């Protein structure tokens, strides 16, 4: 439960911070409508949050060492892609 709580906390905090950054960036460009700005903000939050939630799946695999290896492979595969 502690690991899951940590994943949820990091997912929400990271998604909010990136969404806020995108929101502020788009506002200061003065080239987008309010609808476009909020669309970018919400889509950034959802994409970051949902990607982070994919790391919850390996936590449910029985041995902890297996979950760690699967999470590392999963994360590095996206970094290398």
XYZ file of N, CA and C in Angstrom:
243
model
N 0.823 -1.201 0.000
C 0.000 0.000 0.000
C 0.865 1.261 0.000
N 2.009 1.213 0.659
C 2.885 2.372 0.709
C 3.445 2.687 -0.677
N 3.833 1.652 -1.386
C 4.376 1.847 -2.739
C 3.298 2.430 -3.656
N 2.090 1.909 -3.565
C 0.996 2.430 -4.387
C 0.703 3.886 -4.048
N 0.725 4.212 -2.764
C 0.526 5.598 -2.351
C 1.598 6.511 -2.905
N 2.831 6.039 -2.905
C 3.932 6.816 -3.467
C 3.776 7.027 -4.962
N 3.366 5.983 -5.676
C 3.160 6.107 -7.116
C 2.048 7.105 -7.415
N 0.936 7.012 -6.677
C -0.171 7.956 -6.882
C 0.252 9.386 -6.568
N 0.986 9.563 -5.491
C 1.435 10.912 -5.108
C 2.349 11.506 -6.164
N 3.308 10.731 -6.613
C 4.229 11.211 -7.635
C 3.488 11.471 -8.946
N 2.562 10.590 -9.295
C 1.815 10.759 -10.551
C 1.018 12.060 -10.536
N 0.331 12.319 -9.453
C -0.490 13.531 -9.372
C 0.386 14.777 -9.336
N 1.422 14.765 -8.520
C 2.295 15.938 -8.402
C 2.999 16.238 -9.725
N 3.522 15.223 -10.384
C 4.226 15.420 -11.647
C 3.272 15.892 -12.735
N 2.089 15.284 -12.791
C 1.115 15.675 -13.812
C 0.651 17.111 -13.599
N 0.376 17.489 -12.355
C -0.044 18.866 -12.077
C 1.057 19.865 -12.420
N 2.292 19.565 -12.057
C 3.367 20.524 -12.309
C 3.606 20.708 -13.809
N 3.588 19.630 -14.572
C 3.779 19.761 -16.018
C 2.593 20.457 -16.676
N 1.385 20.142 -16.218
C 0.196 20.794 -16.774
C 0.212 22.289 -16.476
N 0.642 22.665 -15.283
C 0.739 24.084 -14.941
C 1.779 24.778 -15.810
N 2.899 24.116 -16.033
C 3.930 24.681 -16.893
C 3.443 24.897 -18.308
N 2.724 23.931 -18.859
C 2.167 24.067 -20.206
C 1.142 25.194 -20.236
N 0.306 25.256 -19.201
C -0.731 26.284 -19.133
C -0.114 27.681 -19.148
N 0.857 27.898 -18.305
C 1.508 29.210 -18.229
C 2.231 29.534 -19.536
N 2.899 28.546 -20.098
C 3.617 28.751 -21.360
C 2.664 29.163 -22.478
N 1.548 28.468 -22.585
C 0.572 28.778 -23.636
C -0.078 30.147 -23.414
N -0.321 30.509 -22.154
C -0.908 31.819 -21.877
C 0.025 32.952 -22.302
N 1.297 32.813 -22.026
C 2.249 33.870 -22.335
C 2.597 33.954 -23.816
N 2.240 32.961 -24.596
C 2.475 33.036 -26.036
C 1.529 34.030 -26.710
N 0.371 34.268 -26.095
C -0.645 35.181 -26.643
C -1.045 34.814 -28.067
N -1.048 33.544 -28.381
C -1.406 33.093 -29.731
C -2.501 32.035 -29.710
N -3.044 31.743 -28.528
C -4.023 30.665 -28.409
C -5.282 31.157 -27.723
N -6.389 30.513 -28.050
C -7.647 30.846 -27.390
C -7.670 30.189 -26.005
N -8.611 30.626 -25.183
C -8.750 30.062 -23.838
C -9.052 28.564 -23.932
N -9.865 28.195 -24.901
C -10.215 26.781 -25.087
C -8.979 25.951 -25.440
N -8.120 26.471 -26.295
C -6.889 25.766 -26.669
C -5.935 25.647 -25.483
N -5.847 26.695 -24.687
C -4.965 26.668 -23.515
C -5.422 25.608 -22.533
N -6.717 25.595 -22.227
C -7.217 24.602 -21.278
C -7.178 23.188 -21.857
N -7.350 23.073 -23.169
C -7.231 21.761 -23.805
C -5.824 21.202 -23.657
N -4.832 22.061 -23.862
C -3.434 21.638 -23.703
C -3.137 21.287 -22.249
N -3.682 22.075 -21.328
C -3.458 21.825 -19.901
C -4.053 20.487 -19.481
N -5.292 20.255 -19.843
C -5.980 19.022 -19.431
C -5.367 17.804 -20.108
N -5.046 17.919 -21.400
C -4.458 16.760 -22.088
C -3.071 16.433 -21.533
N -2.306 17.453 -21.157
C -1.005 17.205 -20.542
C -1.161 16.493 -19.213
N -2.094 16.968 -18.392
C -2.323 16.322 -17.098
C -2.734 14.867 -17.280
N -3.701 14.619 -18.141
C -4.191 13.254 -18.326
C -3.121 12.322 -18.891
N -2.363 12.792 -19.868
C -1.317 11.950 -20.458
C -0.256 11.593 -19.428
N 0.207 12.588 -18.670
C 1.235 12.330 -17.659
C 0.709 11.426 -16.556
N -0.521 11.659 -16.118
C -1.099 10.861 -15.042
C -1.323 9.414 -15.488
N -1.881 9.236 -16.660
C -2.155 7.878 -17.133
C -0.868 7.095 -17.394
N 0.150 7.763 -17.923
C 1.421 7.069 -18.114
C 2.004 6.639 -16.769
N 1.964 7.510 -15.780
C 2.494 7.163 -14.458
C 1.697 6.017 -13.834
N 0.419 5.951 -14.119
C -0.413 4.878 -13.556
C -0.076 3.512 -14.151
N 0.595 3.493 -15.301
C 0.977 2.194 -15.859
C 2.010 1.501 -14.974
N 2.696 2.252 -14.116
C 3.672 1.652 -13.214
C 3.019 0.983 -12.006
N 1.707 1.110 -11.876
C 0.983 0.431 -10.797
C 0.836 -1.052 -11.119
N 0.702 -1.376 -12.393
C 0.465 -2.765 -12.809
C 1.546 -3.724 -12.308
N 2.836 -3.430 -12.473
C 3.853 -4.374 -11.997
C 3.870 -4.559 -10.475
N 3.343 -3.606 -9.732
C 3.343 -3.723 -8.273
C 2.499 -4.907 -7.824
N 1.506 -5.268 -8.614
C 0.634 -6.378 -8.246
C 1.217 -7.748 -8.590
N 2.376 -7.797 -9.241
C 2.993 -9.091 -9.499
C 3.628 -9.608 -8.207
N 3.523 -10.894 -7.943
C 3.902 -11.451 -6.630
C 5.304 -11.123 -6.107
N 6.386 -11.467 -6.767
C 7.668 -11.114 -6.139
C 8.019 -9.653 -6.395
N 8.505 -8.980 -5.377
C 8.856 -7.561 -5.497
C 9.987 -7.355 -6.498
N 10.918 -8.288 -6.555
C 12.034 -8.147 -7.494
C 11.536 -8.160 -8.938
N 10.493 -8.951 -9.197
C 9.905 -9.003 -10.539
C 9.279 -7.643 -10.890
N 8.586 -7.038 -9.948
C 7.951 -5.739 -10.179
C 8.992 -4.652 -10.460
N 10.110 -4.715 -9.762
C 11.173 -3.727 -9.962
C 11.764 -3.860 -11.362
N 12.056 -5.080 -11.773
C 12.646 -5.314 -13.094
C 11.681 -4.894 -14.202
N 10.419 -5.271 -14.067
C 9.423 -4.909 -15.085
C 9.277 -3.389 -15.170
N 9.249 -2.709 -14.025
C 9.132 -1.244 -14.022
C 10.342 -0.584 -14.665
N 11.525 -1.097 -14.387
C 12.733 -0.541 -14.996
C 12.738 -0.720 -16.506
N 12.394 -1.915 -16.963
C 12.345 -2.185 -18.404
C 11.285 -1.308 -19.063
N 10.133 -1.197 -18.428
C 9.032 -0.375 -18.957
C 9.468 1.093 -19.082
N 10.077 1.641 -18.036
C 10.508 3.034 -18.048
C 11.620 3.295 -19.056
N 12.626 2.423 -19.085
C 13.740 2.615 -20.021
C 13.295 2.446 -21.471
N 12.314 1.582 -21.715
C 11.842 1.422 -23.087
C 11.224 2.706 -23.618
N 10.566 3.474 -22.759
C 10.009 4.743 -23.186
C 11.071 5.826 -23.303
N 12.088 5.758 -22.477
C 13.181 6.718 -22.592
C 13.982 6.513 -23.870
N 14.131 5.273 -24.279
C 14.934 4.960 -25.453
C 14.142 5.106 -26.759
N 12.822 5.137 -26.654
C 11.989 5.226 -27.873
C 11.935 6.613 -28.447
